[in-house]
Amino acid sequence: MAETETGSELETEAPSLLSIGQESGRNVNINIGPKFLQLFSEQLYSSPNKAFEELVSNAWDAGATSVYIGIPEDLETAPAPILWVLDNGISMDEAGLELLWAVGDDHKTRDDWERPRGREQIGKFGIGKLATYVLADELTYICKADDGVIRAISVDFRRILELAESQQQLHMEPLPLAVREIAPADLSDLLKSLGLEEAAEILADGSVRSFVEEFAKDNPSANGDTPAEQGDPPVDEGAGADLDTDEFHAAVADEHVPAEPESPNSTWTLVALTALKARGRNVSRSHVKRMLRAALPLGASIDLIMDRKSLPSAKADVAVDQRWVLGRDFTPTDVIRERTEDVLVSVAGHASPDPYVLVDGVGKVTGEIRLYERSIASGKSVARAASNGFVVNIRGRIINLHDPHFGLPALSHAAWAKVRIAVRVDGLNEDLAVSREAVEDTEAVDNFRGFLRACFNHARKHYAQGRRFPDVHELLRDEWGTVPLAPLMHVVEMTVGGEITLDLIDTTANDQGAEQLRIDIERDPKEALRDVQARPQGKAARLSTYRVADRSVVINSDHPYWIEQLTSDIDKKEMLGIAATVSLLCDAYLLEMGVDPEYVEELRTYRDQVERLIAASRRKSAPLLVDLLDQAGNDSASLENVVADCLESLGFQIQHQAQSGKPEGIATADLAPDAEENRRRYRFIYEAKSTKSADRKVTTKDVNVSGQDRHRDNAAADTDDPLAVEYALVVAPGFQRGALEEETAKLRVCPMRSADLGRLLMGAAATGSLDLVRFEDVLKLTDPDAVATAISELIDAQRDANRLSIQELVAALSEDDNVTRLSAGTISREIRRQREAVAGKRQTRPNEEDVRHLVRGLQMLAPSAVQVVGDQVVLGTSPGRLAEAIRRQTASLPEAVRFELDRLTWE
């Protein structure tokens, strides 16, 4: 029997979780249509490991403290493997099961939703369960809710596809799922008969016990370490692995203030996937472990157990630089009077036999300060809770999950991202707010905040003393190791490990994991940065990235800033490379400090816009280029440069050559992808021919048509781009007629007068960016008169298709003269509103692309005043000055080039 999408013939023997228990006579309706199920789940969850992780996220949202994960070791070869997750969170009764399948419901985001254990909710719209469709055909929930009843409900996704096969629509009639009940006495035997022996053992007494309760007897040495998978590189647990497991030192809490006992939680949920699909069998045990560890903050209130081992937070691998136990290693005697909001704080330390400190008005405080070698303030785990900052425990319960500053002003020093200060302070129990997740503003709380600030200042002082950056002479000798590169390497490690996603780091073609990368760099620090190199990355890409595959900083040689600033001077090239590298390292340092990746991305976007505006300010405007075309007709070198500038302004990517036996350059047109998303491009060589003759006409001999033909045939071999060079363009002030047309027609060379190139440039500036697709037809012409006519037709076509005038654009921008950046969508909506006010009916144009199209043209008229960056229109001046700049630029154009420019531009 051939293998199908749902797996292979092995799965015909899968245990029947679909029928476990006795039907209660009640149903839960599911109304997810087959198309919605397929398109939505497969688009969201292309990775089987990410899809499986969603089940664990659901356990977090349910307030679970213990989550057991079952991924068979023989997942690929077992006859009927089962993937399962068992947690002790808030479970579901019949109403909860009904809500479970209310896909799109946003109850988790409502203000009145009671968040289990005060946790921020990962899921929002109940779509996480759809991830299971990627992995398996059968999904079963077995739940024990507060009412003590054990219920089971199953969905066979194949039924949905079969019942709705003929409908082919997003939704379908509700499909009833039978609710089944299981007698507690039968649960263990049923689970064992289905191959879920480990789950049966965990649920032996009807509740999910903690990891310590369940396995401590069999694993007396279990301390949270996670064994490496077969073939995995060894994981350095760092200094943090040897620390006391109780960072709060709760054993010495005030005897007269008992800890709050955890209320027994006998509710639980078991989710099982059967009839696994091919992708379900491809779930990687080691990858899932890494993903889950990366998602755990330090000191998490949840224990993830896999293979009878607790998974520690990935941040536990970060080495601790220094550690101070309160009362033993640190008592702020030097700052006995720490001033916080005019409150004086007195502190006394007690080092033995059990260390603690006494804070005025607060009482006994235990705990410790840890200063880590690198940031613990970023990554996927931040969505759940902070690992750095203050962790305040009152009577066994952390009360500031969502405020790691504990009400103090933001401590923005770089040390903040590397400091964790965990304290037990039962004396503030009376100062808790009603929610018991924060404190009231009292004198005791103010005293305690002063004490916390003193703890942080102590760690910050040692952090500052321990920092050492190399002297300049060390840098020049390349003897500095990796000190300035440490933040970048940390960000690389997080990116490779899947904790963050930023275009700062390029992971393409990288086949090494984060652990191996770290091992290589520790073995030889120079492996961190092998090279700084310039490579074409496309005009839209950022100026610099770090490429993991070859450990290099890559400067984007297509970026306008690089192109405009670069000269043939090798010193300037090196300077620009160093500047781009420094910017990259600073971005990594911000992430190392714990700055939100979204803010870093916003900073990179802003810097990119500034770089592009600076490049634009150095670029010659279209009117100036038209003037230079006219002036350079008798100067070969000048004409070559201005033709290249014109083609680049029109939207072509230029590769300069200008060597003996080669053309002056190669121009590439990057077109929009076709309907099948295939990339479309064409290329042509170009040359400029000047003349000193009075009639300003280049002879046929000087055009050297046969030479252009050879250059075109050989051009592709001179580049790394395999795309053929199909066309040849020669620009000159004028051409002698006669033999020229015959030779250009025979060898397919396009002759263009410089005045016609100028008209094309101004036409594109006035009506919007040049239609590169239609321009390809111009390159196929071989007569200069035919080329001139085609350019006129192209300009007229762009004018007729233009749905927007500069006057309307300036009026829309003038609605708020203080705004320097607006989205194209916002501008298009404002223009439609203004048109509707005049026409009295709804307007559908202009759209966003109409706006971007016109602004790309305006960039040619006033490059330093306006620019398109992605979806944003960025202004370098006020809208009024923009209009004045355009009028000033075009006022002195010769009449031969203007072709009613005012009408094209302003009406």
Coordinates of C-alpha atoms in Angstrom, one line a residue, residues 18 33 44 60 220 261 270 617 658 694 794 828 841 879:
L18 CA -11.6 8.4 18.6
G33 CA -14.8 24.6 6.5
L44 CA 0.4 29.6 9.4
W60 CA 0.8 28.1 29.3
P220 CA 17.6 11.5 42.7
P261 CA 0.4 27.1 49.9
L270 CA -4.4 15.5 27.7
S617 CA 20.7 64.9 -1.8
A658 CA 34.5 51.2 -19.0
A694 CA 29.5 71.3 -35.7
L794 CA 5.7 56.0 -24.2
S828 CA -4.2 58.1 -1.3
K841 CA -19.5 60.7 -5.4
P879 CA 5.1 70.3 1.1

